[in-house]
CSV table of C-alpha atoms in Angstrom, one decimal:
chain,number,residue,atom,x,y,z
A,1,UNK,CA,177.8,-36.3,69.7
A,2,UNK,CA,176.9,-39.4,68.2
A,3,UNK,CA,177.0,-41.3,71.2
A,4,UNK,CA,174.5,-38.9,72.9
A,5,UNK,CA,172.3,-39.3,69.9
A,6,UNK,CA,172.8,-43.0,69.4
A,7,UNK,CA,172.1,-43.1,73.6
A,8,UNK,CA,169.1,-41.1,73.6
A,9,UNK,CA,167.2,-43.3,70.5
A,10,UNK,CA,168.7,-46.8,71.9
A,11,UNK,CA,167.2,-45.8,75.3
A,12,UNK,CA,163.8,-43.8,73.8
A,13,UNK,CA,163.6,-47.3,71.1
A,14,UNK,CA,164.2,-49.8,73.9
A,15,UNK,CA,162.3,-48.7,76.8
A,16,UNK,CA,159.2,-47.7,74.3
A,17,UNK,CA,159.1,-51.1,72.8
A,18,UNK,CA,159.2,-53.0,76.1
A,19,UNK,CA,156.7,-50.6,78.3
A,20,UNK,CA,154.4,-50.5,74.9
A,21,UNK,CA,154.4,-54.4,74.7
A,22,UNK,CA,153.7,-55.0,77.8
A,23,UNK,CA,150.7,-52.8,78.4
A,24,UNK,CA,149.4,-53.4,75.3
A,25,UNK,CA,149.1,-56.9,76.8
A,26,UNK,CA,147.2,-55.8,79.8
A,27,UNK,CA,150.4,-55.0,82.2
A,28,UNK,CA,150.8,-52.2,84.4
A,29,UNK,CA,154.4,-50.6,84.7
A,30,UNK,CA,155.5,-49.9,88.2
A,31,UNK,CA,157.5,-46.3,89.2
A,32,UNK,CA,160.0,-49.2,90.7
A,33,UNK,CA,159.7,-50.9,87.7
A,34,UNK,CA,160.6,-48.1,85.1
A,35,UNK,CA,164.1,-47.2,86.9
A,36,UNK,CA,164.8,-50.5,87.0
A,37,UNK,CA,164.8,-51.1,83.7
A,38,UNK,CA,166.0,-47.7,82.4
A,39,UNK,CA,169.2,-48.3,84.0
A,40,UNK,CA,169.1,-51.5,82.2
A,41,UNK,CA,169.1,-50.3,78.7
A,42,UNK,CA,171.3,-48.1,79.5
A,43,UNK,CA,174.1,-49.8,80.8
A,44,UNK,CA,173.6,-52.5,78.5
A,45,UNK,CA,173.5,-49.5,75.6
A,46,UNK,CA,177.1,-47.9,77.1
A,47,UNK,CA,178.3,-51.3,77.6
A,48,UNK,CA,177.8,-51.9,73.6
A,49,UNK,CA,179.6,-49.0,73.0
A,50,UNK,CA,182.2,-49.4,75.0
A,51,UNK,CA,183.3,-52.5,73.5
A,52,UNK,CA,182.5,-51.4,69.8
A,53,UNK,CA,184.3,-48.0,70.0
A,54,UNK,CA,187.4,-49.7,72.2
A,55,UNK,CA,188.0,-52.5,69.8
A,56,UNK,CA,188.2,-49.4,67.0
A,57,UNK,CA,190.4,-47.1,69.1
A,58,UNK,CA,192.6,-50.4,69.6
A,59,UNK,CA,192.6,-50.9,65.7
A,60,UNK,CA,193.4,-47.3,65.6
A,61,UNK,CA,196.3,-46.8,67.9
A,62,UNK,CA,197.8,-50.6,66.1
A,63,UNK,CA,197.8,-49.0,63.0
A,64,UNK,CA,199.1,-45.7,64.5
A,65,UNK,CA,201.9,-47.3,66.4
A,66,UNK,CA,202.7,-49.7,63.3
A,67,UNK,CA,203.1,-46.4,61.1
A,68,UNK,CA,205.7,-44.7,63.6
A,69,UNK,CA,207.8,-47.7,64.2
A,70,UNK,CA,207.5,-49.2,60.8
A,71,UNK,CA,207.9,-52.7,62.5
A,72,UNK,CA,204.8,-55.6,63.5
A,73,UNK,CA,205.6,-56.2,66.8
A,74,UNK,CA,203.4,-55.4,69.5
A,75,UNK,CA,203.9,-51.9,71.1
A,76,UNK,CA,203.6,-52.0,74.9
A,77,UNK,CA,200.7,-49.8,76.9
A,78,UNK,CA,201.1,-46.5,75.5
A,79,UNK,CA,199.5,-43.1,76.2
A,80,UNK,CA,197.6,-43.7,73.2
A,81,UNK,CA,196.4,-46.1,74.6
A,82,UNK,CA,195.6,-44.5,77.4
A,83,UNK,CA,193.7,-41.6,75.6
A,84,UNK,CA,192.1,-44.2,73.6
A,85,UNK,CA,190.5,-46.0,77.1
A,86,UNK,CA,189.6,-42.7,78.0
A,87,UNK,CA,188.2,-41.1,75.3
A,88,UNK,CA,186.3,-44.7,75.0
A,89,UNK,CA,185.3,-44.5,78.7
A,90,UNK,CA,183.9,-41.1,78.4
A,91,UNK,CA,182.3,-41.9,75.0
A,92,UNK,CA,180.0,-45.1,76.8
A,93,UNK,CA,179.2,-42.6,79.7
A,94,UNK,CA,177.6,-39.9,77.2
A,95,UNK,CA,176.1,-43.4,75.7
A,96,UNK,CA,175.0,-44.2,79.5
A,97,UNK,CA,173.3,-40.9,80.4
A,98,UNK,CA,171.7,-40.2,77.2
A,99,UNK,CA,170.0,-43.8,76.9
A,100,UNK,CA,169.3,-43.5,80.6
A,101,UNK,CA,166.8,-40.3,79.9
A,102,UNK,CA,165.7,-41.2,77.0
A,103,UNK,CA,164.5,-44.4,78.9
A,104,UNK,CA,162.9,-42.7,81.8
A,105,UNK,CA,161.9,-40.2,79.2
A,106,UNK,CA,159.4,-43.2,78.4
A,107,UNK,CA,159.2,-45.1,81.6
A,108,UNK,CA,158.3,-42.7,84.0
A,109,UNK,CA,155.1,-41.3,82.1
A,110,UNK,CA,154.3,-45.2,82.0
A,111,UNK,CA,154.4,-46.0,85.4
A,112,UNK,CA,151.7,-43.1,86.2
A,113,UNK,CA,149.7,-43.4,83.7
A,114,UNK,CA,149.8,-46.3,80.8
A,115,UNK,CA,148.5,-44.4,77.7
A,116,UNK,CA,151.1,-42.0,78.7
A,117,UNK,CA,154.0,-44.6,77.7
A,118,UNK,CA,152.3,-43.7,73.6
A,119,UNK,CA,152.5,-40.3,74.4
A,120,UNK,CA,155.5,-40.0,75.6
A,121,UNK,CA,157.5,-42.2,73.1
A,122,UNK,CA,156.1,-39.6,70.7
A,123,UNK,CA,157.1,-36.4,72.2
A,124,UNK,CA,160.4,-38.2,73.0
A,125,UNK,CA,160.7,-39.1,69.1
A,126,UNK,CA,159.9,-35.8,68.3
A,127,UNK,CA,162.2,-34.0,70.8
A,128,UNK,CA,165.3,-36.3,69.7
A,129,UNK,CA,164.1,-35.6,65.8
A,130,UNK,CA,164.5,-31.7,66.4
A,131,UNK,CA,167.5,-32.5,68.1
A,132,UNK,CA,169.0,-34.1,65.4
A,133,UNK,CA,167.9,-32.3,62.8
A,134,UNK,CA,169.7,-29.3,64.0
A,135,UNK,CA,166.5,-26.7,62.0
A,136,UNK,CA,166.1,-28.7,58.6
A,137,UNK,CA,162.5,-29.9,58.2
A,138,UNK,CA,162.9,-32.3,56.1
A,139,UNK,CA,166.1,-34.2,58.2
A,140,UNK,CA,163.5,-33.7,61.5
A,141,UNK,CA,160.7,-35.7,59.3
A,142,UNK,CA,163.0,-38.5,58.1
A,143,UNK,CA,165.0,-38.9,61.6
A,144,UNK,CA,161.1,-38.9,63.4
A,145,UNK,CA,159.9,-41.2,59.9
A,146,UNK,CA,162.8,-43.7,60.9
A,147,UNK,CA,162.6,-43.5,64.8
A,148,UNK,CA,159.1,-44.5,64.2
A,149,UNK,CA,159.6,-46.9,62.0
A,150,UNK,CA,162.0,-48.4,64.0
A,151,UNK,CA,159.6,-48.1,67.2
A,152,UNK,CA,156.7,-49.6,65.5
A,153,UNK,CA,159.3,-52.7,64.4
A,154,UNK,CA,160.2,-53.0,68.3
A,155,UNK,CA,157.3,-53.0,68.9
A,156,UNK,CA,155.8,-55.8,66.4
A,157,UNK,CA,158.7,-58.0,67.5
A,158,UNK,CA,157.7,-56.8,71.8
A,159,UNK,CA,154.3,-58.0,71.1
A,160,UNK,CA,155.4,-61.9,69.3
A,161,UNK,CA,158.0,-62.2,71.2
A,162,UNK,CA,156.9,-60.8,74.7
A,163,UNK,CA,159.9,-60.7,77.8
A,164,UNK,CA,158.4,-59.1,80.0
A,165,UNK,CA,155.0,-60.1,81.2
């Protein structure tokens, strides 16, 4: 679950700083545009994890392995190995497809209409808040407090430090 929550505000944080920065500065965002760059942040996003959460699964199953043998030496491939590459692999494609929609989430309402990208990172904050909160007001107030915070931070550093022009 985290990894669809950490997915969804990577790809809703990302994609709303970028599309916000650049038509704030006058730029248009294309349909072509926004898929292109949703798939961007959100392979980059599920590469990230992938990497993070296999180096821990590898710590894991080295400590694991150490515990049962009681020796140091390196254990060869085992099936918890295995189950850790998998469970890692299926972990970055929950990352993939959340961050994916949460970036198009944004995108797409960009490239037909620019005030839309504001909008839409809104009702995208507020959806994933909701989501997250799982009922309690005041969890769905500090998740959309933070998002936004961190939205209007991307944004700030989108706008002196523009990437995309």
């Amino acid at each position: 679950m985290r990894y669809l929550v950490l997915g969804a505000i990577d790809g809703i944080i990302s994609a709303g700083t970028l599309s916000a920065s650049l038509i704030l500065r006058g730029g248009a965002v294309s349909l072509d545009f926004a898929l292109s760059l949703a798939v961007v942040v959100a392979s980059i996003n599920s590469l990230t994890v992938f990497v993070a959460e296999f180096s821990h699964q590898l710590r894991e199953v080295r400590e694991v392995s150490y515990k049962v043998s009681l020796r140091e030496e390196a254990p060869r491939w085992t099936l918890l190995h295995r189950r850790a590459l998998f469970s890692t692999f299926r972990s970055a494609l929950s990352n993939f497809a959340a961050s994916l929609l949460g970036a198009v989430s944004v995108l797409v309402p960009a490239s037909f209409a620019p005030h839309a990208t504001f909008v839409a990172i809104a009702a995208a904050v507020l959806a994933a808040s909701a989501a997250v909160a799982g009922g309690s007001p005041r969890e769905f107030l500090e998740f959309a407090a933070m998002a936004g915070a961190a939205i209007g931070v991307g944004l700030a550093v989108g706008l002196a430090f523009p990437v995309i022009s």
